[in-house]
Short mmCIF file of C-alpha atoms in Angstrom, two decimals:
data_model
loop_
_atom_site.label_atom_id
_atom_site.label_comp_id
_atom_site.label_asym_id
_atom_site.label_seq_id
_atom_site.Cartn_x
_atom_site.Cartn_y
_atom_site.Cartn_z
CA MET A 1 72.03 87.69 142.09
CA ILE A 2 70.43 84.28 142.74
CA LEU A 3 72.93 81.54 142.97
CA ALA A 4 72.17 77.73 142.93
CA VAL A 5 74.66 74.91 143.14
CA MET A 6 74.28 71.13 142.44
CA GLN A 7 76.58 68.22 141.80
CA PRO A 8 76.38 67.17 138.08
CA THR A 9 74.24 64.04 137.72
CA TYR A 10 73.18 61.73 134.81
CA ILE A 11 70.06 62.77 133.01
CA PRO A 12 68.75 64.83 135.89
CA TRP A 13 65.00 64.94 136.84
CA MET A 14 62.71 67.93 136.21
CA GLY A 15 63.40 69.55 139.58
CA TYR A 16 67.08 69.82 138.74
CA PHE A 17 66.25 71.95 135.65
CA ASP A 18 63.76 74.01 137.65
CA LEU A 19 66.62 74.89 140.03
CA ILE A 20 68.83 75.94 137.09
CA ARG A 21 66.03 77.93 135.54
CA SER A 22 65.16 79.82 138.69
CA SER A 23 68.70 80.96 139.36
CA ASP A 24 70.80 83.82 137.82
CA LYS A 25 73.88 81.77 137.96
CA PHE A 26 74.34 77.95 138.44
CA VAL A 27 77.43 76.15 139.72
CA PHE A 28 78.20 72.50 139.01
CA LEU A 29 79.79 71.24 142.13
CA ASP A 30 82.03 68.75 140.32
CA ASP A 31 85.09 68.69 142.64
CA VAL A 32 83.50 66.49 145.50
CA LYS A 33 83.63 62.91 146.31
CA LEU A 34 81.95 60.40 144.03
CA GLU A 35 79.22 58.72 145.95
CA LYS A 36 78.53 54.97 145.71
CA SER A 37 75.27 54.13 143.98
CA SER A 38 74.29 57.71 143.51
CA TRP A 39 72.55 59.90 140.91
CA HIS A 40 76.05 60.92 139.89
CA VAL A 41 76.21 57.94 137.61
CA ARG A 42 72.51 56.69 137.09
CA ASN A 43 68.93 57.72 136.60
CA ARG A 44 65.64 56.27 135.50
CA ILE A 45 63.49 56.21 132.39
CA ARG A 46 60.01 54.76 131.77
CA GLY A 47 59.69 51.43 129.93
CA ALA A 48 56.71 49.52 128.96
CA HIS A 49 56.86 47.38 132.17
CA GLY A 50 57.87 50.16 134.61
CA GLU A 51 60.95 52.13 135.38
CA ILE A 52 64.40 51.18 133.88
CA MET A 53 67.59 52.28 135.71
CA LEU A 54 70.36 53.44 133.54
CA SER A 55 73.87 53.40 135.27
CA GLN A 56 77.05 54.66 133.75
CA VAL A 57 80.04 52.28 134.27
CA VAL A 58 83.01 54.21 135.80
CA ALA A 59 86.51 53.17 136.75
CA THR A 60 87.63 53.68 140.25
CA PRO A 61 91.06 52.09 140.54
CA GLU A 62 91.69 53.69 144.00
CA GLY A 63 88.23 52.94 145.35
CA ARG A 64 85.13 55.20 145.53
CA MET A 65 86.21 56.86 148.66
CA SER A 66 89.19 58.34 146.85
CA SER A 67 87.36 59.24 143.65
CA ARG A 68 86.03 62.74 142.78
CA ILE A 69 83.51 63.45 140.17
CA ASN A 70 85.79 65.63 138.04
CA THR A 71 88.63 63.08 138.04
CA THR A 72 86.58 59.94 137.42
CA GLU A 73 86.69 58.26 133.96
CA PHE A 74 84.48 55.73 132.45
CA LYS A 75 85.56 52.08 132.37
CA PRO A 76 87.18 51.54 128.94
CA GLY A 77 85.47 49.18 126.59
CA ASN A 78 82.30 48.93 128.58
CA PRO A 79 79.30 49.18 126.15
CA TRP A 80 76.99 51.18 128.56
CA ARG A 81 76.48 53.98 126.00
CA ARG A 82 74.86 51.76 123.36
CA LYS A 83 72.82 49.84 126.00
CA HIS A 84 71.40 53.10 127.25
CA LEU A 85 70.50 54.19 123.82
CA LYS A 86 68.85 50.89 123.00
CA ALA A 87 66.84 51.17 126.16
CA ILE A 88 65.82 54.82 125.46
CA ALA A 89 64.88 54.00 121.78
CA MET A 90 62.76 50.98 122.88
CA SER A 91 61.06 53.04 125.62
CA TYR A 92 60.25 56.21 123.75
CA ALA A 93 60.16 55.35 119.98
CA LYS A 94 56.25 55.73 119.87
CA THR A 95 56.20 59.07 121.89
CA PRO A 96 55.14 62.23 120.15
CA TYR A 97 58.56 63.95 120.19
CA TYR A 98 60.90 60.96 119.91
CA LYS A 99 62.06 62.04 116.36
CA ALA A 100 62.64 65.66 117.49
CA TYR A 101 65.21 64.84 120.15
CA TYR A 102 66.55 61.27 119.76
CA SER A 103 69.25 61.78 117.16
CA GLU A 104 70.86 64.78 119.03
CA LEU A 105 70.84 62.83 122.18
CA GLU A 106 72.22 59.68 120.48
CA HIS A 107 75.10 61.76 118.98
CA TYR A 108 76.05 63.20 122.28
CA ILE A 109 75.92 59.94 124.29
CA LEU A 110 78.05 58.08 121.66
CA ASN A 111 80.68 60.90 121.37
CA GLY A 112 80.58 62.52 124.71
CA SER A 113 83.69 62.79 126.87
CA HIS A 114 85.28 59.83 128.66
CA ASN A 115 85.39 61.98 131.89
CA LEU A 116 82.34 61.55 134.13
CA ALA A 117 82.01 65.29 135.04
CA GLU A 118 82.69 66.64 131.57
CA PHE A 119 80.16 64.09 130.06
CA ASN A 120 77.31 64.75 132.52
CA ILE A 121 77.83 68.57 132.41
CA GLY A 122 77.81 68.58 128.70
CA LEU A 123 74.70 66.48 128.61
CA ILE A 124 72.93 68.83 131.10
CA LYS A 125 73.94 71.77 128.93
CA LEU A 126 72.56 69.95 125.94
CA LEU A 127 69.26 69.37 127.70
CA MET A 128 69.21 73.08 128.93
CA ASN A 129 69.52 73.98 125.26
CA LEU A 130 66.73 71.79 124.15
CA LEU A 131 64.52 73.24 126.96
CA LYS A 132 65.60 76.76 126.10
CA ILE A 133 67.05 77.49 129.54
CA ASP A 134 69.83 79.89 129.23
CA THR A 135 71.12 80.42 132.82
CA PRO A 136 74.89 80.92 132.85
CA THR A 137 76.73 77.96 134.36
CA ILE A 138 80.28 77.41 135.77
CA ARG A 139 82.14 74.49 137.19
CA MET A 140 83.33 74.68 140.76
CA SER A 141 86.71 73.17 139.78
CA GLU A 142 87.25 76.22 137.50
CA LEU A 143 86.93 78.73 140.37
CA GLY A 144 90.20 77.94 142.15
CA ASP A 145 90.37 77.30 145.85
CA ILE A 146 86.95 77.85 147.54
CA PRO A 147 87.74 76.74 151.15
CA GLY A 148 85.46 75.04 153.73
CA ALA A 149 83.01 72.33 153.83
CA LYS A 150 79.20 72.25 153.57
CA ASP A 151 77.57 75.53 154.31
CA VAL A 152 80.89 77.25 154.99
CA ARG A 153 82.02 76.48 151.48
CA LEU A 154 78.68 77.59 150.04
CA ARG A 155 78.99 80.87 152.03
CA ASN A 156 82.47 81.38 150.55
CA LEU A 157 81.26 80.57 147.13
CA CYS A 158 78.34 83.05 147.50
CA LEU A 159 80.74 85.83 148.52
CA HIS A 160 83.23 84.95 145.79
CA LEU A 161 80.58 85.24 143.08
CA GLY A 162 78.68 88.14 144.54
CA ALA A 163 75.50 86.36 145.25
CA ASN A 164 72.99 88.09 147.53
CA VAL A 165 70.45 85.07 147.34
CA TYR A 166 71.39 81.30 147.69
CA LEU A 167 68.74 78.96 146.26
CA SER A 168 69.03 75.55 147.70
CA PRO A 169 67.26 72.26 147.10
CA ALA A 170 64.97 71.55 150.07
CA GLY A 171 66.86 68.39 150.92
CA ALA A 172 69.98 70.39 151.90
CA ARG A 173 68.18 72.26 154.74
CA ASP A 174 69.30 69.80 157.44
CA TYR A 175 73.03 70.39 156.91
CA ILE A 176 72.77 74.17 156.08
CA GLU A 177 70.66 74.86 159.27
CA GLN A 178 72.33 72.22 161.49
CA GLU A 179 73.28 74.93 164.00
CA ILE A 180 71.36 78.10 163.13
CA PRO A 181 68.63 79.10 160.61
CA GLY A 182 70.26 79.74 157.27
CA GLY A 183 73.64 78.47 158.59
CA GLU A 184 76.84 80.26 157.79
CA ILE A 185 75.28 81.47 154.46
CA ALA A 186 72.78 83.58 156.21
CA LYS A 187 75.34 84.80 158.87
CA ALA A 188 77.25 86.22 155.89
CA GLY A 189 74.28 88.32 154.94
CA VAL A 190 73.11 86.11 152.05
CA GLU A 191 69.48 85.34 151.92
CA VAL A 192 68.78 81.62 151.80
CA ARG A 193 65.76 80.29 149.88
CA TYR A 194 64.61 76.70 149.44
CA GLN A 195 63.16 75.27 146.33
CA HIS A 196 59.79 73.59 146.60
CA PHE A 197 59.19 71.71 143.37
CA GLU A 198 55.96 69.75 143.01
CA HIS A 199 56.43 67.18 140.37
CA PRO A 200 53.74 67.60 137.54
CA VAL A 201 51.61 64.79 136.30
CA TYR A 202 51.59 64.44 132.40
CA GLN A 203 50.70 61.96 129.84
CA GLN A 204 53.26 59.12 129.50
CA ALA A 205 53.53 56.52 126.77
CA TYR A 206 52.62 53.89 129.48
CA GLN A 207 50.44 53.82 132.54
CA PRO A 208 50.40 54.23 135.55
CA PHE A 209 52.29 57.48 135.76
CA ILE A 210 55.78 57.42 137.26
CA SER A 211 57.32 60.62 138.60
CA HIS A 212 60.88 61.73 139.18
CA LEU A 213 62.34 60.24 136.03
CA GLY A 214 65.10 61.70 133.97
CA VAL A 215 63.76 64.89 132.16
CA ILE A 216 64.05 63.19 128.78
CA ASP A 217 60.89 61.38 129.70
CA ALA A 218 58.99 64.79 129.67
CA LEU A 219 60.84 65.96 126.63
CA PHE A 220 59.87 62.87 124.58
CA ASN A 221 56.25 62.90 125.82
CA LEU A 222 55.57 66.65 125.94
CA GLY A 223 58.09 68.50 123.80
CA GLN A 224 60.07 71.67 124.68
CA GLU A 225 57.22 74.10 125.23
CA ASN A 226 55.07 71.97 127.45
CA THR A 227 57.99 70.57 129.34
CA LEU A 228 59.14 74.04 130.21
CA ALA A 229 55.63 75.16 131.13
CA ALA A 230 55.44 72.11 133.48
CA LEU A 231 58.81 73.12 135.05
CA LYS A 232 57.51 76.55 135.78
CA GLU A 233 54.17 75.18 137.17
CA GLY A 234 56.00 72.72 139.41
CA GLY A 235 58.39 75.48 140.71
CA LYS A 236 55.54 77.70 142.00
#
C-alpha cells in the first residue's frame, strides 16, 4: 500500500493532486503548527495582469507559534470569502469551463467551515471529486497518538496504517534523509519514493503562461478530463 502525507493547504497546486492520485491512501497532516505566510492559508490564481495571491484571514489569539492547523479558526466578520470569489470570477469568467465549476466552488467557499483544517480539507475533497480522484483520505488528528517528529512520526504512521511504500514530495528529502538514505522510514522496512512532478504548460486565458497556480486555474481552462490527463503526464 502506497501512503502519501501532506498538510492541508488552500486551493493546492496540480502537484498536490498528483501526489494524492498516485497513492493508495492519503493522510492530511492537520495537527501540526500553522506556519506564518505559508500555503496553509494562501495560494495564487491567474488574473489579466499576472498572478493574484488569495489569502485566508485567520484568528491567532495566542500567536502563530501556538496555533495548529486543526485548531485555527477564521477571523470573524472578515469578508475574505467574497473577495476571493470576486477575484476568481473576474479572472476566469471567460474561460471555457467557468460555468461548469464556478457555482459549486462558490457555494462551498461561502458556506464552508469556520475551522481552517475542516475548510481546506473539504475544499480539497471537492476538487478531488471534480477531478474524479477517488483515493481514500484520513486526517492525522483522527488517528490518535502517532508519536515522534519528522521522519520518526512518518515511520510510525506507515507502520500504523500498514503501508509498505511511502510516497514523499521531493522537497522533504532533506529532512527524511538527514542522517541516512530513506531515514527512519526505510530503516523500518518501508520503501521511500519521491514524487517528481513536471508542471505541464497549457493554454491559459492570459499570456504569458504562469505555472504552480492553484489547480482551479487548470480546471477552468482545461476541464476535468484534460486536467487529469495533464496531472498524469506531469507525474511521469
